[in-house]
Short mmCIF file of N, CA and C in Angstrom, two decimals:
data_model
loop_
_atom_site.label_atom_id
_atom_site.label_comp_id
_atom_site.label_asym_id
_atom_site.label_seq_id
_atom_site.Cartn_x
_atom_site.Cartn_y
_atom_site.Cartn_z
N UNK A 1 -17.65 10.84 6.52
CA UNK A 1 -18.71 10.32 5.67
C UNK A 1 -19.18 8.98 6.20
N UNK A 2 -20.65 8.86 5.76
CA UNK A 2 -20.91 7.46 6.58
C UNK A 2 -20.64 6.05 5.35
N UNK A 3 -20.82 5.39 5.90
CA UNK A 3 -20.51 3.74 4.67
C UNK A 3 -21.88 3.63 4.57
N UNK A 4 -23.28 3.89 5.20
CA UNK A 4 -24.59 3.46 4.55
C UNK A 4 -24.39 3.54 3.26
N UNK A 5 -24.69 5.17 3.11
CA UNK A 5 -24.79 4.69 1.32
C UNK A 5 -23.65 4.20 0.37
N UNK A 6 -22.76 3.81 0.56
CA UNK A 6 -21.74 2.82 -0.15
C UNK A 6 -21.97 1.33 -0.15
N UNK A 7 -22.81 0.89 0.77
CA UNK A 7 -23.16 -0.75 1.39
C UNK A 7 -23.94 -1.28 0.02
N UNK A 8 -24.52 -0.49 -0.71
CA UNK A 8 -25.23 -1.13 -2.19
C UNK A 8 -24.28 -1.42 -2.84
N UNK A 9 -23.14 -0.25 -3.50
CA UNK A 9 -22.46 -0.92 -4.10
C UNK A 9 -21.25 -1.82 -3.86
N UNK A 10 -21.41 -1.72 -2.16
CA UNK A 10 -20.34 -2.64 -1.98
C UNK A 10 -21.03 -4.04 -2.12
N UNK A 11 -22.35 -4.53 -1.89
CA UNK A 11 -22.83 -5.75 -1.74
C UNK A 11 -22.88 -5.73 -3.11
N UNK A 12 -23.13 -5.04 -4.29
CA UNK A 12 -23.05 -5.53 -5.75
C UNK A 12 -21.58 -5.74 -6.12
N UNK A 13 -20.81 -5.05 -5.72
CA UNK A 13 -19.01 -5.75 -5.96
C UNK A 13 -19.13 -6.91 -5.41
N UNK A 14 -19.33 -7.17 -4.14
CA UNK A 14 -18.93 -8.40 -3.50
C UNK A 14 -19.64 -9.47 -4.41
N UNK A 15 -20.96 -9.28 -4.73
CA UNK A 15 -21.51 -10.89 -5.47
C UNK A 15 -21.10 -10.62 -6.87
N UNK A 16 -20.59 -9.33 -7.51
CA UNK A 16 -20.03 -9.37 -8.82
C UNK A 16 -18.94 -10.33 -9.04
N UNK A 17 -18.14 -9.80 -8.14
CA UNK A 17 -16.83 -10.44 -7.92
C UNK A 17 -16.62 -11.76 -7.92
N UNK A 18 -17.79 -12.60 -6.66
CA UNK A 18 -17.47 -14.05 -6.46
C UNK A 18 -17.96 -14.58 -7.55
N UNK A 19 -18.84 -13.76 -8.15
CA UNK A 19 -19.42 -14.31 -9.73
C UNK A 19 -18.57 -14.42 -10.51
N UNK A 20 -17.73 -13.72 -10.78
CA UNK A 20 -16.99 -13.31 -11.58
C UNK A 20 -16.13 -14.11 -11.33
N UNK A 21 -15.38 -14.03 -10.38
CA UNK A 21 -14.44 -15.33 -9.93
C UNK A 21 -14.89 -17.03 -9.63
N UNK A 22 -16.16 -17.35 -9.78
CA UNK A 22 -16.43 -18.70 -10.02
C UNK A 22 -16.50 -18.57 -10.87
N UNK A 23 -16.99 -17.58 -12.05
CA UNK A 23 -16.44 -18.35 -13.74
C UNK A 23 -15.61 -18.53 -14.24
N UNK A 24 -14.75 -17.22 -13.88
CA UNK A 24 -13.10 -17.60 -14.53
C UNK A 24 -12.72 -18.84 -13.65
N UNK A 25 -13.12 -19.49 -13.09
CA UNK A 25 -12.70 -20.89 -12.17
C UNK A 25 -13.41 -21.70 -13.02
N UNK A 26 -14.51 -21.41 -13.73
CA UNK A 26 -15.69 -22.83 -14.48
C UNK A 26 -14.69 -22.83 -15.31
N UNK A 27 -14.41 -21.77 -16.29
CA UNK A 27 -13.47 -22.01 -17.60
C UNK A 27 -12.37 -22.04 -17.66
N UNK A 28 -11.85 -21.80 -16.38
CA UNK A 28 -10.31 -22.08 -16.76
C UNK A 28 -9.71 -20.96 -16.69
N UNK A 29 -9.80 -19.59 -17.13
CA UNK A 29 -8.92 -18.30 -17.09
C UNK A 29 -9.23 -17.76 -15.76
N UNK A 30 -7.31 -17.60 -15.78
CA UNK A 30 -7.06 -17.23 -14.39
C UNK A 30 -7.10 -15.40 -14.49
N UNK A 31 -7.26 -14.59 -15.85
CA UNK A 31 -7.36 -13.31 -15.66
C UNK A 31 -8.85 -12.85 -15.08
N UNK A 32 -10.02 -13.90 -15.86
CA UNK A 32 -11.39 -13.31 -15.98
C UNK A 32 -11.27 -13.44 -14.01
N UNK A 33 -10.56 -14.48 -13.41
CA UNK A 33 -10.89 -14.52 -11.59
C UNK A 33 -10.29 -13.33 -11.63
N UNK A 34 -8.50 -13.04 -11.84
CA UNK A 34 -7.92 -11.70 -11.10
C UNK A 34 -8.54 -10.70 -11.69
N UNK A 35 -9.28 -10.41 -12.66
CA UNK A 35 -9.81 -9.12 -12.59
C UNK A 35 -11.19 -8.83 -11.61
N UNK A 36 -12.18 -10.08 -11.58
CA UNK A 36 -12.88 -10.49 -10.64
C UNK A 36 -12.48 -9.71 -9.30
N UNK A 37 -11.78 -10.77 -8.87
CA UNK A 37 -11.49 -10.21 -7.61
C UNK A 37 -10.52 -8.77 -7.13
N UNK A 38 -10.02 -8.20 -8.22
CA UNK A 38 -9.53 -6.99 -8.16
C UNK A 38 -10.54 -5.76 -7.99
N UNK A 39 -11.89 -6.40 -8.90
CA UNK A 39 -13.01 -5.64 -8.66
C UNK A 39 -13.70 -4.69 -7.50
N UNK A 40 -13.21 -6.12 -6.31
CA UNK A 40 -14.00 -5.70 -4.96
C UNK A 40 -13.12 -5.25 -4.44
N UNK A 41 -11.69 -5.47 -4.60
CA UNK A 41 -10.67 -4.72 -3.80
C UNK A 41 -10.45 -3.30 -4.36
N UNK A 42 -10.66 -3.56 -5.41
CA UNK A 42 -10.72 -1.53 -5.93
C UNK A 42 -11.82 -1.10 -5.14
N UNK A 43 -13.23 -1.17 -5.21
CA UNK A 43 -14.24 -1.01 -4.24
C UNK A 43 -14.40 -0.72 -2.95
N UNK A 44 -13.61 -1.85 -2.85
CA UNK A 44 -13.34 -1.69 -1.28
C UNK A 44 -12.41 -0.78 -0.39
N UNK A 45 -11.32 -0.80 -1.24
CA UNK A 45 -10.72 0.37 -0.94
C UNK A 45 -11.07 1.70 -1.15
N UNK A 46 -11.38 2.06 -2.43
CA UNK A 46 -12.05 3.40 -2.73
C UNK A 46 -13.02 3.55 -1.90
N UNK A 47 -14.05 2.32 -1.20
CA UNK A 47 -15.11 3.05 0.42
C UNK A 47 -14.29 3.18 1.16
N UNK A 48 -12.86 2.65 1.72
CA UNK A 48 -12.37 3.06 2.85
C UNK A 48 -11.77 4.26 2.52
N UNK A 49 -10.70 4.77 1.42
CA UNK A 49 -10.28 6.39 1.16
C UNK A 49 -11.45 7.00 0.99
N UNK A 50 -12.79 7.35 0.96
CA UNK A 50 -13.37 8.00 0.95
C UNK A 50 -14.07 8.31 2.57
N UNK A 51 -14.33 7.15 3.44
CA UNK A 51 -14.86 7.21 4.60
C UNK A 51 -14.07 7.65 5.62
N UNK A 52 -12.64 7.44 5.14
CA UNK A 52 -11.43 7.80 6.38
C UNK A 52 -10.90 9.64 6.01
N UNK A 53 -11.10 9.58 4.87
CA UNK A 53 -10.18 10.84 4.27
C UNK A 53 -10.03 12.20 5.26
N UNK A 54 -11.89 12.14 5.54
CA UNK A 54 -11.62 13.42 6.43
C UNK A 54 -11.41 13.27 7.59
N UNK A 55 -10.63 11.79 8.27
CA UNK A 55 -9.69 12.24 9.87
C UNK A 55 -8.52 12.31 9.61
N UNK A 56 -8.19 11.93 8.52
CA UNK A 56 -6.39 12.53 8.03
C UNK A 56 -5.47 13.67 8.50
N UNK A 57 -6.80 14.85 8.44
CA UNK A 57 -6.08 15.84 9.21
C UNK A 57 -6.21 16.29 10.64
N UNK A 58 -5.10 16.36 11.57
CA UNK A 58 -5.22 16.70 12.82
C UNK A 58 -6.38 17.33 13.46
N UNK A 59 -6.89 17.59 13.97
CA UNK A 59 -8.19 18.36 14.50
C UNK A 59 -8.32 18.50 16.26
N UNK A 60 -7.78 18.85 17.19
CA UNK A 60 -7.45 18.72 18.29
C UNK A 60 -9.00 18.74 19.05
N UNK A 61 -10.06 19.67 17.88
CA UNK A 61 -11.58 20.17 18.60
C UNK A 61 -12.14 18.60 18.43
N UNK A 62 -12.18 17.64 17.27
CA UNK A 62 -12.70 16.53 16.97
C UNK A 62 -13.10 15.95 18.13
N UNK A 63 -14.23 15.53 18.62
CA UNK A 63 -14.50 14.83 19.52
C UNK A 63 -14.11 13.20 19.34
N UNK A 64 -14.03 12.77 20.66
CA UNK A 64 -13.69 11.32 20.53
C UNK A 64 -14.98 10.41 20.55
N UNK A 65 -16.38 10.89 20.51
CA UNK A 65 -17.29 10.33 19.23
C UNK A 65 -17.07 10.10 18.23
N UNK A 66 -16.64 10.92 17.38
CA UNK A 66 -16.19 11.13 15.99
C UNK A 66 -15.10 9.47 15.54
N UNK A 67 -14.31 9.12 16.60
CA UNK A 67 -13.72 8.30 16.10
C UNK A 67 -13.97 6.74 16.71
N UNK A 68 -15.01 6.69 17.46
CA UNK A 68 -15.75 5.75 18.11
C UNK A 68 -16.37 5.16 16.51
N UNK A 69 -17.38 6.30 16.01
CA UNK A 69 -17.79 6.47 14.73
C UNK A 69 -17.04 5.44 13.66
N UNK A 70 -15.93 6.37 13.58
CA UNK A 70 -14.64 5.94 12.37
C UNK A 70 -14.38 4.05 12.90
N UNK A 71 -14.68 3.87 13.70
CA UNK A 71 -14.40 2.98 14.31
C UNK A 71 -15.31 1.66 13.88
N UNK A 72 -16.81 2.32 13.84
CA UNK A 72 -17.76 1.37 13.67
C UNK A 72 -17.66 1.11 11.90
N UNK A 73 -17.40 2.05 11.62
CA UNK A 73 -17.49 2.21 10.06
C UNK A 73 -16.38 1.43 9.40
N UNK A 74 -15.21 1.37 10.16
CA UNK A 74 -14.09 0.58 9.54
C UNK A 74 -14.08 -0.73 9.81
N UNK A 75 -14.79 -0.80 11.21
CA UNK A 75 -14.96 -2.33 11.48
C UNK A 75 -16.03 -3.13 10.43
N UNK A 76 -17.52 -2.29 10.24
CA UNK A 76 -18.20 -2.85 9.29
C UNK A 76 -17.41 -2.93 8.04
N UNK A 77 -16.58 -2.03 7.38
CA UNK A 77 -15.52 -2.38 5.91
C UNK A 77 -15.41 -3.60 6.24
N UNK A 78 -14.42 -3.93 7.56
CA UNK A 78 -13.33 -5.03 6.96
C UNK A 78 -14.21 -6.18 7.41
N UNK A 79 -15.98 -6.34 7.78
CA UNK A 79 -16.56 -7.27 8.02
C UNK A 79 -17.13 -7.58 6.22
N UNK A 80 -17.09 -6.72 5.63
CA UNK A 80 -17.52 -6.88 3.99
C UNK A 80 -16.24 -7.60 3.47
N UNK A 81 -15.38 -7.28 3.96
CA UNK A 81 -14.23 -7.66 3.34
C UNK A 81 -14.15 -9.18 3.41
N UNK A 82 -14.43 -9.61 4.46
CA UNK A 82 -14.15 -11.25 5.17
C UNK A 82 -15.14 -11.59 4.47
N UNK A 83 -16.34 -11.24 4.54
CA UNK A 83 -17.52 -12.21 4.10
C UNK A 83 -17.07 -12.04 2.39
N UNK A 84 -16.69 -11.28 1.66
CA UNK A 84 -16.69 -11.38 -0.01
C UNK A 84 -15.42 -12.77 0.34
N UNK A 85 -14.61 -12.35 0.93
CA UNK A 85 -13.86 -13.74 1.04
C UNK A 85 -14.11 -15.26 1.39
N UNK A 86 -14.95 -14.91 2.75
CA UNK A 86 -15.77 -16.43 2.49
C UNK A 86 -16.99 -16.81 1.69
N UNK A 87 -17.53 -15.52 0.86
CA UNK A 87 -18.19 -15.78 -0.06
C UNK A 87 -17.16 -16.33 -1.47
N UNK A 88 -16.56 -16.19 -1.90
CA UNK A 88 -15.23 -16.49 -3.03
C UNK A 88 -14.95 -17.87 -2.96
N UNK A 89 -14.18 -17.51 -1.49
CA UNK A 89 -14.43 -19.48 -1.37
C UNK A 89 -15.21 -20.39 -1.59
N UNK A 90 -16.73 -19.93 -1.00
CA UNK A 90 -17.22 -21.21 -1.37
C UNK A 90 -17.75 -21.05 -2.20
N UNK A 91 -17.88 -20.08 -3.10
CA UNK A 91 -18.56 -20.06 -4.84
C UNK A 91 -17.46 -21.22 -5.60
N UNK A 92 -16.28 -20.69 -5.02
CA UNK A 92 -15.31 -20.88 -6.34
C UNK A 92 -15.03 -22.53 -6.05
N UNK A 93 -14.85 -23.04 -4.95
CA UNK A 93 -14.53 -24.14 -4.38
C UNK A 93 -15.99 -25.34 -4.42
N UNK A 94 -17.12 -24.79 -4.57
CA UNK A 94 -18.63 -25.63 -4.17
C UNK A 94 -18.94 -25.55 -5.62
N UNK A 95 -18.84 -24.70 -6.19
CA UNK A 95 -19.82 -24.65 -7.57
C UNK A 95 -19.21 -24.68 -8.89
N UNK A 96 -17.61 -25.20 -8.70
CA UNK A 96 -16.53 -25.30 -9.90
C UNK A 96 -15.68 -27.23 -9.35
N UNK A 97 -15.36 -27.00 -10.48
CA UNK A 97 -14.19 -28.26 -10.35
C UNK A 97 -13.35 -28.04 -9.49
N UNK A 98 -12.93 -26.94 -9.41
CA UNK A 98 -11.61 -26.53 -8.47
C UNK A 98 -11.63 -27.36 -7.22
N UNK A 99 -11.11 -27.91 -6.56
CA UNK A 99 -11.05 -28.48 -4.88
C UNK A 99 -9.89 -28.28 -3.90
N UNK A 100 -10.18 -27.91 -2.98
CA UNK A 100 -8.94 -27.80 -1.59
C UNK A 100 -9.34 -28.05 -0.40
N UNK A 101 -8.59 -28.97 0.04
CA UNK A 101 -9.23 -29.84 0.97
C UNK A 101 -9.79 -28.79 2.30
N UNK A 102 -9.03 -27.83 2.05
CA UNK A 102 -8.94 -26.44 3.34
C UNK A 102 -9.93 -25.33 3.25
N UNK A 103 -10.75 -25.27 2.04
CA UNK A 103 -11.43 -24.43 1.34
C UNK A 103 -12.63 -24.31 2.42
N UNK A 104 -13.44 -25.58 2.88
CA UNK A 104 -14.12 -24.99 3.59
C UNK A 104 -14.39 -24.25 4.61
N UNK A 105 -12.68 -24.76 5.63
CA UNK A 105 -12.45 -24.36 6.99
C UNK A 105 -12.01 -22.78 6.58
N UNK A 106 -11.30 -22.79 5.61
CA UNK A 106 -10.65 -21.11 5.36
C UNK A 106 -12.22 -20.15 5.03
N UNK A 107 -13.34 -20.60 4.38
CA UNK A 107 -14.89 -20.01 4.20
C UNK A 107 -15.20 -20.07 5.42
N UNK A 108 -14.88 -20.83 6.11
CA UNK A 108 -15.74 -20.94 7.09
C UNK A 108 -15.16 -19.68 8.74
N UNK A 109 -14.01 -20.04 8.38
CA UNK A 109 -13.38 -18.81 9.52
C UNK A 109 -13.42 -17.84 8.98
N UNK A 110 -13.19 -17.01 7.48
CA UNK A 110 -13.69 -15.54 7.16
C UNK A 110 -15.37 -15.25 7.77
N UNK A 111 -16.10 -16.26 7.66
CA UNK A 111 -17.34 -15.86 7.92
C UNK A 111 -17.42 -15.28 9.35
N UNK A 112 -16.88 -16.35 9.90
CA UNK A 112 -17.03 -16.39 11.00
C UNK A 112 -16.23 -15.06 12.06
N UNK A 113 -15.14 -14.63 11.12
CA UNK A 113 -14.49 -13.56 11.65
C UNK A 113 -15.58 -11.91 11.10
N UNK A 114 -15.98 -12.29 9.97
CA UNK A 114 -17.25 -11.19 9.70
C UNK A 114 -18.12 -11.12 10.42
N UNK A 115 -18.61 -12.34 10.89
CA UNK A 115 -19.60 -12.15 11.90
C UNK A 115 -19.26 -11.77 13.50
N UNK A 116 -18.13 -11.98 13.46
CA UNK A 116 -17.09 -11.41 15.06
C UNK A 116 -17.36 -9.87 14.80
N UNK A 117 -16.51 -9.52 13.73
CA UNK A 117 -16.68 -8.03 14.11
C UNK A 117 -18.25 -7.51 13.54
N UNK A 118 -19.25 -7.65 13.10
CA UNK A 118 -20.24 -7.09 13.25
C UNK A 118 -21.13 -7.37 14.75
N UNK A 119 -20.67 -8.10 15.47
CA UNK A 119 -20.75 -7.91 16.69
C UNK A 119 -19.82 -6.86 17.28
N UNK A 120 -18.58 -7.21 16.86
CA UNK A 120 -17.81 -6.08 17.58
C UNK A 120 -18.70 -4.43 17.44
N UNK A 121 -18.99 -4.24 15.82
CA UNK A 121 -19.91 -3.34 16.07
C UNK A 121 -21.01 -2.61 16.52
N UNK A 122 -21.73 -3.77 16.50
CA UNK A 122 -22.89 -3.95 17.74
C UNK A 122 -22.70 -3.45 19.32
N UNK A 123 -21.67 -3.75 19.78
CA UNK A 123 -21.43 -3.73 21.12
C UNK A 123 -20.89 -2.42 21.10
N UNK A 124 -20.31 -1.55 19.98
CA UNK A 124 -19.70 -0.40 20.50
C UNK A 124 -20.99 0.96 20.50
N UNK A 125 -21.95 0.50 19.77
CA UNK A 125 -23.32 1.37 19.41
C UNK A 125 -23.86 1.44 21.30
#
C-alpha cells in the first residue's frame, strides 16, 4: 500500500498532537500532553502496520522494486516522525512557560534529521 493517501491524516495528527501537547504544557496537565502525543504515535504506527503488512509474508517472485518502494515509504514515515518531534519541541518549549536550555538544539536536529532522510528519499527515486 502506498503512504500518499495516509500523509493527510498523518499531517492532521502531527499538528493535532503538538497542539495538543502545547496546551497540556500552557495549563499544566501532564495527561491532556500524554494523550496528545500518544495521538500521533497511535497514527503513526497504525500507517506503518498498514503500509508494511503486505511484505510480512515471504514471496520469493516479489521483485526487489517492490522493496526499494517499501523503502521509500518507510523512510518518508520515520521523516514524519522526526519533524512531529521537532515540531513538539518547539511548540511546547517557544509558545509555553516550559524552558530547556537543550530544547532548541534537540528541535533543531529532529528537523534536521527529517530533512536528511527526505533526501535520502529523493536520491533513491
Amino acid at each position: 500500500m502506498s503512504l500518499h493517501p495516509l500523509i493527510p491524516a498523518l499531517i492532521a495528527a502531527l499538528l493535532a498532537s503538538a497542539a495538543g501537547m502545547t496546551y497540556g504544557a500552557t495549563i499544566g496537565d501532564k495527561q491532556v500532553s500524554l494523550m496528545a502525543a500518544l495521538l500521533f504515535a497511535v497514527v503513526a504506527v497504525g500507517a506503518s502496520l498498514r503500509i508494511n503488512a503486505p511484505l510480512w509474508r515471504p514471496d520469493p517472485s516479489r521483485p526487489d522494486a517492490i522493496l526499494v518502494y517499501a523503502t521509500q515509504r518507510n523512510a518518508r514515515l520515520m521523516a514524519m516522525v522526526y519533524a512531529w518531534g521537532a515540531a513538539a519541541l518547539f511548540a511546547v518549549y517557544t509558545l509555553t512557560e516550559l524552558w530547556w536550555f537543550h530544547s532548541w538544539q534537540y528541535g533543531l536536529a529532529m528537523a534536521l534529521i527529517a530533512a536528511g532522510l527526505v533526501g535520502y528519499v529523493q536520491r533513491l527515486c
